[in-house]
Amino acid sequence: MEKLYADPTGKGAHLDQYAASAALKNAEADAKRAHDRGLLYTGSVALTNQTVTKVNVSGKIPNATVSSCLDVSKWQTVDAKTKKPVSLPENRLTKYRVLSTVEKYPEGWRVTRDEPQGKPC
């Protein structure tokens, strides 16, 4: 995911190996909005404390819901031209709970939906 936001061309991101459906479209659209505003994101993102909260393997498409802590504290927003950090609100959440739906595709499991919960973790 970091590569998608760090490179305006999106080359090398290969996000489709991990995401599909709404999750993929939303990430690509969000990165494009940032790039269109002259912003890049550098650094790393971490998912911690993953907990499977629901599993359905009996339906047409096996799926599960996973609760995680998304840590963007080491992800820096920078101006694409100057590469200098952009100021951000002091009170923004940098570690927050996210609920993800994953579905089993022929190629493997893919995140199909992410729902930030707006709660710190």
PDB file of C-alpha atoms in Angstrom:
ATOM      1  CA  MET A   1       0.000   0.000   0.000  1.00  0.00           C
ATOM      2  CA  GLU A   2       2.847   2.390   0.780  1.00  0.00           C
ATOM      3  CA  LYS A   3       4.069   2.230  -2.828  1.00  0.00           C
ATOM      4  CA  LEU A   4       0.679   3.293  -4.175  1.00  0.00           C
ATOM      5  CA  TYR A   5       0.711   6.491  -2.101  1.00  0.00           C
ATOM      6  CA  ALA A   6       4.441   7.200  -2.512  1.00  0.00           C
ATOM      7  CA  ASP A   7       4.508   7.036  -6.330  1.00  0.00           C
ATOM      8  CA  PRO A   8       2.056   9.057  -8.444  1.00  0.00           C
ATOM      9  CA  THR A   9       2.297   6.435 -11.201  1.00  0.00           C
ATOM     10  CA  GLY A  10       1.353   3.633  -8.799  1.00  0.00           C
ATOM     11  CA  LYS A  11       3.894   1.401 -10.535  1.00  0.00           C
ATOM     12  CA  GLY A  12       5.107  -1.452  -8.420  1.00  0.00           C
ATOM     13  CA  ALA A  13       2.263  -1.200  -5.922  1.00  0.00           C
ATOM     14  CA  HIS A  14       0.620  -4.489  -6.997  1.00  0.00           C
ATOM     15  CA  LEU A  15      -2.205  -3.714  -4.589  1.00  0.00           C
ATOM     16  CA  ASP A  16      -4.473  -6.077  -6.528  1.00  0.00           C
ATOM     17  CA  GLN A  17      -2.520  -8.950  -4.956  1.00  0.00           C
ATOM     18  CA  TYR A  18      -3.947  -7.951  -1.567  1.00  0.00           C
ATOM     19  CA  ALA A  19      -7.130  -5.990  -2.221  1.00  0.00           C
ATOM     20  CA  ALA A  20     -10.155  -6.200  -4.506  1.00  0.00           C
ATOM     21  CA  SER A  21     -13.574  -4.692  -5.000  1.00  0.00           C
ATOM     22  CA  ALA A  22     -14.375  -1.567  -2.941  1.00  0.00           C
ATOM     23  CA  ALA A  23     -11.155  -1.717  -0.897  1.00  0.00           C
ATOM     24  CA  LEU A  24      -8.992  -1.618  -4.034  1.00  0.00           C
ATOM     25  CA  LYS A  25     -11.051   1.091  -5.750  1.00  0.00           C
ATOM     26  CA  ASN A  26     -11.147   3.247  -2.613  1.00  0.00           C
ATOM     27  CA  ALA A  27      -7.380   2.993  -2.031  1.00  0.00           C
ATOM     28  CA  GLU A  28      -6.608   3.843  -5.660  1.00  0.00           C
ATOM     29  CA  ALA A  29      -9.032   6.797  -5.624  1.00  0.00           C
ATOM     30  CA  ASP A  30      -7.674   8.090  -2.300  1.00  0.00           C
ATOM     31  CA  ALA A  31      -4.068   7.906  -3.536  1.00  0.00           C
ATOM     32  CA  LYS A  32      -5.047   9.691  -6.761  1.00  0.00           C
ATOM     33  CA  ARG A  33      -6.742  12.491  -4.775  1.00  0.00           C
ATOM     34  CA  ALA A  34      -3.564  12.971  -2.749  1.00  0.00           C
ATOM     35  CA  HIS A  35      -1.379  12.966  -5.865  1.00  0.00           C
ATOM     36  CA  ASP A  36      -3.716  15.423  -7.615  1.00  0.00           C
ATOM     37  CA  ARG A  37      -3.217  17.762  -4.626  1.00  0.00           C
ATOM     38  CA  GLY A  38       0.563  17.442  -4.968  1.00  0.00           C
ATOM     39  CA  LEU A  39       1.021  15.160  -1.967  1.00  0.00           C
ATOM     40  CA  LEU A  40       2.937  11.936  -1.430  1.00  0.00           C
ATOM     41  CA  TYR A  41       3.082   9.645   1.585  1.00  0.00           C
ATOM     42  CA  THR A  42       6.426   8.244   2.648  1.00  0.00           C
ATOM     43  CA  GLY A  43       7.369   5.831   5.388  1.00  0.00           C
ATOM     44  CA  SER A  44       5.532   2.747   6.522  1.00  0.00           C
ATOM     45  CA  VAL A  45       2.113   1.610   7.660  1.00  0.00           C
ATOM     46  CA  ALA A  46       1.591  -1.249  10.110  1.00  0.00           C
ATOM     47  CA  LEU A  47      -1.376  -3.466  10.934  1.00  0.00           C
ATOM     48  CA  THR A  48      -1.235  -4.850  14.457  1.00  0.00           C
ATOM     49  CA  ASN A  49      -3.499  -6.692  16.864  1.00  0.00           C
ATOM     50  CA  GLN A  50      -5.425  -8.501  14.135  1.00  0.00           C
ATOM     51  CA  THR A  51      -8.365 -10.483  15.458  1.00  0.00           C
ATOM     52  CA  VAL A  52     -10.761 -12.519  13.344  1.00  0.00           C
ATOM     53  CA  THR A  53     -14.217 -11.547  14.573  1.00  0.00           C
ATOM     54  CA  LYS A  54     -16.398 -13.461  12.109  1.00  0.00           C
ATOM     55  CA  VAL A  55     -15.936 -16.315   9.620  1.00  0.00           C
ATOM     56  CA  ASN A  56     -18.277 -17.619   6.933  1.00  0.00           C
ATOM     57  CA  VAL A  57     -16.891 -20.507   4.881  1.00  0.00           C
ATOM     58  CA  SER A  58     -20.240 -22.068   3.998  1.00  0.00           C
ATOM     59  CA  GLY A  59     -21.394 -19.357   1.568  1.00  0.00           C
ATOM     60  CA  LYS A  60     -20.670 -18.999  -2.132  1.00  0.00           C
ATOM     61  CA  ILE A  61     -17.600 -16.877  -1.352  1.00  0.00           C
ATOM     62  CA  PRO A  62     -15.753 -17.721   1.876  1.00  0.00           C
ATOM     63  CA  ASN A  63     -15.164 -14.553   3.891  1.00  0.00           C
ATOM     64  CA  ALA A  64     -14.098 -13.259   7.259  1.00  0.00           C
ATOM     65  CA  THR A  65     -14.159 -10.029   9.226  1.00  0.00           C
ATOM     66  CA  VAL A  66     -10.914  -8.925  10.831  1.00  0.00           C
ATOM     67  CA  SER A  67     -10.462  -6.203  13.446  1.00  0.00           C
ATOM     68  CA  SER A  68      -7.024  -4.564  13.378  1.00  0.00           C
ATOM     69  CA  CYS A  69      -5.121  -1.544  14.586  1.00  0.00           C
ATOM     70  CA  LEU A  70      -3.912   0.564  11.657  1.00  0.00           C
ATOM     71  CA  ASP A  71      -0.766   2.471  12.614  1.00  0.00           C
ATOM     72  CA  VAL A  72       0.077   5.362  10.270  1.00  0.00           C
ATOM     73  CA  SER A  73       2.328   7.147  12.787  1.00  0.00           C
ATOM     74  CA  LYS A  74       5.426   6.429  10.660  1.00  0.00           C
ATOM     75  CA  TRP A  75       3.726   7.571   7.452  1.00  0.00           C
ATOM     76  CA  GLN A  76       4.609  11.132   6.526  1.00  0.00           C
ATOM     77  CA  THR A  77       2.680  13.415   4.187  1.00  0.00           C
ATOM     78  CA  VAL A  78       5.103  15.388   2.008  1.00  0.00           C
ATOM     79  CA  ASP A  79       4.877  17.928  -0.793  1.00  0.00           C
ATOM     80  CA  ALA A  80       5.536  16.040  -4.046  1.00  0.00           C
ATOM     81  CA  LYS A  81       7.788  18.798  -5.444  1.00  0.00           C
ATOM     82  CA  THR A  82       9.797  19.848  -2.403  1.00  0.00           C
ATOM     83  CA  LYS A  83       9.629  16.529  -0.506  1.00  0.00           C
ATOM     84  CA  LYS A  84       9.149  18.612   2.646  1.00  0.00           C
ATOM     85  CA  PRO A  85       6.641  17.483   5.295  1.00  0.00           C
ATOM     86  CA  VAL A  86       3.163  18.989   5.182  1.00  0.00           C
ATOM     87  CA  SER A  87       1.657  20.175   8.455  1.00  0.00           C
ATOM     88  CA  LEU A  88      -1.248  18.061   9.676  1.00  0.00           C
ATOM     89  CA  PRO A  89      -3.759  18.515  12.519  1.00  0.00           C
ATOM     90  CA  GLU A  90      -2.278  17.798  15.942  1.00  0.00           C
ATOM     91  CA  ASN A  91      -5.335  15.812  17.043  1.00  0.00           C
ATOM     92  CA  ARG A  92      -5.478  13.384  14.100  1.00  0.00           C
ATOM     93  CA  LEU A  93      -5.591   9.689  14.896  1.00  0.00           C
ATOM     94  CA  THR A  94      -2.399   7.904  13.874  1.00  0.00           C
ATOM     95  CA  LYS A  95      -3.351   4.541  15.386  1.00  0.00           C
ATOM     96  CA  TYR A  96      -6.971   3.557  14.940  1.00  0.00           C
ATOM     97  CA  ARG A  97      -9.228   0.532  14.798  1.00  0.00           C
ATOM     98  CA  VAL A  98     -10.303  -0.712  11.356  1.00  0.00           C
ATOM     99  CA  LEU A  99     -12.717  -3.519  10.434  1.00  0.00           C
ATOM    100  CA  SER A 100     -11.819  -5.338   7.230  1.00  0.00           C
ATOM    101  CA  THR A 101     -13.748  -7.868   5.210  1.00  0.00           C
ATOM    102  CA  VAL A 102     -11.599 -10.429   3.427  1.00  0.00           C
ATOM    103  CA  GLU A 103     -12.844 -12.828   0.769  1.00  0.00           C
ATOM    104  CA  LYS A 104     -11.267 -15.929  -0.693  1.00  0.00           C
ATOM    105  CA  TYR A 105     -10.490 -15.482  -4.385  1.00  0.00           C
ATOM    106  CA  PRO A 106      -8.994 -18.229  -6.597  1.00  0.00           C
ATOM    107  CA  GLU A 107      -5.610 -16.478  -6.203  1.00  0.00           C
ATOM    108  CA  GLY A 108      -5.931 -16.195  -2.418  1.00  0.00           C
ATOM    109  CA  TRP A 109      -7.534 -13.997   0.228  1.00  0.00           C
ATOM    110  CA  ARG A 110      -8.174 -10.339  -0.653  1.00  0.00           C
ATOM    111  CA  VAL A 111      -9.371  -7.383   1.418  1.00  0.00           C
ATOM    112  CA  THR A 112     -12.658  -6.274  -0.134  1.00  0.00           C
ATOM    113  CA  ARG A 113     -13.788  -3.660   2.378  1.00  0.00           C
ATOM    114  CA  ASP A 114     -12.124  -1.516   5.046  1.00  0.00           C
ATOM    115  CA  GLU A 115     -14.126   0.416   7.597  1.00  0.00           C
ATOM    116  CA  PRO A 116     -12.154   2.791   9.863  1.00  0.00           C
ATOM    117  CA  GLN A 117     -13.866   2.906  13.241  1.00  0.00           C
ATOM    118  CA  GLY A 118     -12.641   6.347  14.360  1.00  0.00           C
ATOM    119  CA  LYS A 119     -11.427   4.895  17.659  1.00  0.00           C
ATOM    120  CA  PRO A 120      -7.823   4.920  18.884  1.00  0.00           C
ATOM    121  CA  CYS A 121      -6.005   1.676  19.556  1.00  0.00           C
TER     122      CYS A 121
END
